[in-house]
Coordinates of C-alpha atoms in Angstrom, one line a residue:
X1 CA -46.3 20.3 -4.4
X2 CA -49.0 17.7 -4.6
X3 CA -48.2 14.2 -5.5
X4 CA -48.1 13.1 -9.2
X5 CA -50.7 10.6 -9.6
X6 CA -52.1 9.4 -13.3
X7 CA -53.8 11.4 -15.2
X8 CA -56.1 8.2 -17.1
X9 CA -58.0 9.2 -19.9
X10 CA -61.9 8.4 -20.7
X11 CA -64.4 8.3 -23.1
X12 CA -67.3 10.6 -23.2
X13 CA -68.8 7.4 -21.4
X14 CA -66.7 8.5 -18.3
X15 CA -65.1 5.2 -18.9
X16 CA -61.3 4.8 -19.2
X17 CA -60.1 4.2 -22.7
X18 CA -57.2 1.4 -23.5
X19 CA -55.9 3.1 -26.8
X20 CA -52.7 4.7 -27.2
X21 CA -52.3 8.5 -26.9
X22 CA -50.3 10.5 -29.6
X23 CA -47.3 10.4 -27.4
X24 CA -47.6 6.3 -26.8
X25 CA -48.5 6.0 -30.8
X26 CA -45.1 8.4 -31.9
X27 CA -42.5 6.4 -29.2
X28 CA -40.0 5.0 -30.7
X29 CA -38.7 1.4 -29.1
X30 CA -35.7 2.0 -27.6
X31 CA -32.0 -0.3 -28.1
X32 CA -31.9 -2.6 -25.6
X33 CA -30.4 -1.4 -22.6
X34 CA -28.1 -2.7 -19.2
X35 CA -31.6 -3.0 -16.7
X36 CA -31.4 -1.3 -13.9
X37 CA -31.5 -2.7 -10.0
X38 CA -34.1 -2.1 -7.8
X39 CA -32.3 -0.3 -6.0
X40 CA -31.1 2.1 -8.3
X41 CA -35.1 2.1 -9.7
X42 CA -36.3 3.6 -6.1
X43 CA -33.2 5.6 -5.9
X44 CA -33.3 7.2 -8.7
X45 CA -37.0 7.6 -8.5
X46 CA -37.3 8.9 -5.0
X47 CA -34.7 11.7 -6.3
X48 CA -37.3 12.8 -9.3
X49 CA -40.1 13.4 -6.6
X50 CA -37.3 15.2 -4.4
X51 CA -36.7 18.0 -7.2
X52 CA -40.4 18.8 -7.8
X53 CA -41.0 19.0 -3.9
X54 CA -42.8 16.3 -3.3
X55 CA -42.9 13.3 -0.6
X56 CA -40.7 10.5 -1.0
X57 CA -42.8 8.2 1.9
X58 CA -45.6 8.5 -1.1
X59 CA -45.6 4.6 -2.6
X60 CA -47.7 6.0 -4.9
X61 CA -45.6 9.1 -6.1
X62 CA -42.7 7.4 -5.9
X63 CA -43.6 4.5 -7.7
X64 CA -45.4 6.3 -10.4
X65 CA -41.2 7.8 -11.5
X66 CA -40.3 4.1 -11.8
X67 CA -38.8 3.4 -14.4
X68 CA -40.4 0.1 -16.5
X69 CA -37.1 -2.4 -17.3
X70 CA -38.5 -4.2 -20.3
X71 CA -41.2 -4.5 -23.1
X72 CA -42.3 -2.1 -25.9
X73 CA -41.9 0.3 -23.8
X74 CA -38.8 0.4 -21.3
X75 CA -37.7 3.5 -20.2
X76 CA -40.6 5.1 -19.8
X77 CA -42.0 5.8 -16.1
X78 CA -45.1 4.1 -14.8
X79 CA -47.3 7.2 -14.6
X80 CA -46.5 7.4 -18.2
X81 CA -47.5 4.4 -18.7
X82 CA -50.9 4.3 -17.6
X83 CA -51.9 7.9 -18.7
X84 CA -50.4 7.4 -22.5
X85 CA -51.0 3.5 -23.6
X86 CA -53.4 2.1 -20.4
X87 CA -54.7 -1.0 -23.0
X88 CA -50.9 -1.8 -24.1
X89 CA -50.2 -2.2 -20.0
X90 CA -52.7 -4.4 -19.1
X91 CA -52.1 -6.2 -21.4
X92 CA -48.2 -6.4 -20.1
X93 CA -49.3 -7.1 -16.4
X94 CA -52.1 -9.9 -18.1
X95 CA -49.0 -11.4 -19.2
X96 CA -46.1 -11.2 -16.1
X97 CA -49.4 -13.1 -14.1
X98 CA -49.3 -15.4 -16.6
X99 CA -45.2 -16.6 -16.1
X100 CA -46.0 -16.7 -12.6
X101 CA -48.7 -19.1 -12.8
X102 CA -46.9 -20.7 -15.1
X103 CA -43.0 -20.3 -13.3
X104 CA -41.4 -17.1 -14.0
X105 CA -38.3 -17.0 -15.5
X106 CA -36.9 -13.6 -15.0
X107 CA -33.7 -12.4 -12.9
X108 CA -34.0 -10.8 -10.6
X109 CA -34.1 -7.6 -10.8
X110 CA -36.8 -7.8 -13.9
X111 CA -39.2 -9.5 -11.3
X112 CA -38.5 -6.5 -9.1
X113 CA -39.6 -3.9 -11.4
X114 CA -42.8 -6.1 -13.0
X115 CA -44.2 -6.6 -9.3
X116 CA -43.6 -2.6 -8.8
X117 CA -45.8 -2.2 -12.3
X118 CA -47.9 -4.7 -10.2
X119 CA -48.1 -3.2 -7.2
X120 CA -48.7 0.3 -9.0
X121 CA -51.0 -0.9 -11.0
X122 CA -53.5 -2.5 -7.8
X123 CA -53.7 1.4 -6.5
X124 CA -55.6 3.4 -8.7
X125 CA -59.5 2.6 -9.5
X126 CA -59.0 2.8 -13.1
X127 CA -55.8 0.9 -13.3
X128 CA -57.4 -2.4 -11.5
X129 CA -60.3 -1.7 -14.1
X130 CA -58.3 -1.7 -17.1
X131 CA -56.6 -4.5 -16.4
X132 CA -59.8 -6.6 -15.2
X133 CA -60.9 -5.6 -18.8
X134 CA -57.8 -6.8 -20.6
X135 CA -57.7 -10.0 -17.8
X136 CA -61.7 -11.0 -19.4
X137 CA -60.1 -13.8 -21.8
X138 CA -57.6 -15.1 -20.0
X139 CA -57.9 -18.1 -17.4
X140 CA -59.6 -17.4 -14.1
X141 CA -56.0 -17.9 -11.9
X142 CA -55.3 -15.4 -13.5
X143 CA -57.9 -13.8 -12.5
X144 CA -58.3 -14.9 -9.5
X145 CA -54.2 -13.9 -9.0
X146 CA -54.8 -10.1 -9.8
X147 CA -57.5 -10.2 -7.7
X148 CA -55.7 -11.3 -4.5
X149 CA -52.9 -9.0 -5.4
X150 CA -55.3 -5.8 -5.5
X151 CA -56.8 -7.2 -2.2
X152 CA -53.5 -6.5 -0.4
X153 CA -53.2 -3.1 -2.0
X154 CA -53.8 -1.2 1.8
X155 CA -53.1 -4.5 4.5
X156 CA -52.2 -3.0 7.5
X157 CA -48.8 -1.8 8.4
X158 CA -46.9 -5.1 10.1
X159 CA -49.7 -7.7 7.9
X160 CA -47.8 -7.9 4.7
X161 CA -44.9 -9.7 6.8
X162 CA -48.4 -13.0 6.8
X163 CA -47.6 -13.5 3.1
X164 CA -44.3 -15.3 4.1
X165 CA -45.7 -16.9 6.8
X166 CA -49.2 -18.3 5.5
X167 CA -50.2 -16.9 1.6
X168 CA -53.1 -15.7 3.6
X169 CA -54.5 -12.4 5.5
X170 CA -54.1 -13.2 9.1
X171 CA -55.6 -11.3 12.3
X172 CA -53.5 -9.2 14.7
X173 CA -53.5 -12.3 16.7
X174 CA -53.4 -15.0 14.0
X175 CA -50.3 -13.6 12.6
X176 CA -48.6 -12.6 16.4
X177 CA -48.2 -16.1 17.6
X178 CA -47.0 -17.2 13.9
X179 CA -44.4 -14.1 14.5
X180 CA -43.8 -15.6 18.2
X181 CA -44.0 -19.3 17.0
X182 CA -41.2 -18.8 14.5
X183 CA -39.0 -16.0 16.1
X184 CA -39.1 -17.3 19.3
X185 CA -36.3 -20.1 20.0
X186 CA -37.8 -23.4 21.2
X187 CA -38.0 -23.5 25.0
X188 CA -36.1 -26.3 26.6
X189 CA -36.6 -26.8 30.6
X190 CA -33.3 -29.1 32.7
X191 CA -34.9 -31.7 34.6
X192 CA -33.4 -31.4 38.0
X193 CA -34.2 -33.8 39.2
X194 CA -32.3 -36.3 37.4
X195 CA -28.4 -36.9 38.7
X196 CA -26.1 -35.5 36.0
X197 CA -22.7 -34.7 35.5
X198 CA -22.8 -31.5 34.4
X199 CA -25.7 -30.2 37.4
X200 CA -27.9 -26.6 36.8
X201 CA -26.1 -23.8 38.5
X202 CA -27.7 -20.6 40.1
X203 CA -26.4 -19.2 36.4
X204 CA -28.5 -22.1 34.6
X205 CA -31.4 -20.4 36.2
X206 CA -30.7 -16.9 36.0
X207 CA -30.5 -18.5 32.4
X208 CA -33.3 -20.0 32.0
X209 CA -35.5 -17.2 34.0
X210 CA -34.1 -14.5 31.4
X211 CA -35.4 -17.1 28.3
X212 CA -38.7 -17.5 29.8
X213 CA -39.0 -13.5 29.9
X214 CA -37.7 -12.7 26.7
X215 CA -40.2 -10.9 24.1
X216 CA -39.6 -10.7 20.8
X217 CA -42.6 -9.0 19.3
X218 CA -42.5 -4.7 19.5
X219 CA -38.7 -5.3 17.8
X220 CA -39.4 -7.9 15.3
X221 CA -42.8 -6.1 14.4
X222 CA -41.1 -3.5 13.9
X223 CA -39.0 -4.9 11.5
X224 CA -42.0 -5.1 9.4
X225 CA -43.5 -2.2 9.3
X226 CA -44.1 -0.5 6.3
X227 CA -46.2 3.2 5.2
X228 CA -49.8 3.4 4.0
X229 CA -50.1 4.9 0.6

């Protein structure tokens, strides 16, 4: 079964339209309901993908089945949003980015759901164009934040951890050095020349040699490896 990506509507000029579809205009805003946790949203999305024979490792496909937890169209899936109310999605993404710049006070659950929508919209050329168009009237800081998110969409395996280290793209070698510096305990070499109440023993030397041979890169990088989308 092929993946289910959004079929974004276009005008006669081939440019994605921003107006709502008939389905969006007929949509009735739902009463408030407790937001689902990030794990609940993801598990339900993966189940939907499995039911139609899709690949749960296809991040684009899975994110399309994520359900919006806030806003006018809460309860609708990300894929449906891009297909039926692209203008609203562009505006909503702009509001999310503005909140981020000012200091988002959303709950952890809501913030995770908004982050997922940002990621999903950055994955398609049409949605990137829609959001960029809706951001044209906002501050340069917000526009730059959107550009930064779009540039991150194809980060190679292991590179997403670089945001925790520096907030910018790092070369594999620079990333490796930073991970080693953070993950490797500081090495202390005992001074065996000075007398001590507890002189170093053979066991101490073997322990020192073991520390010097300790290697963290392979296992540590594996923790942060993500599949290509």
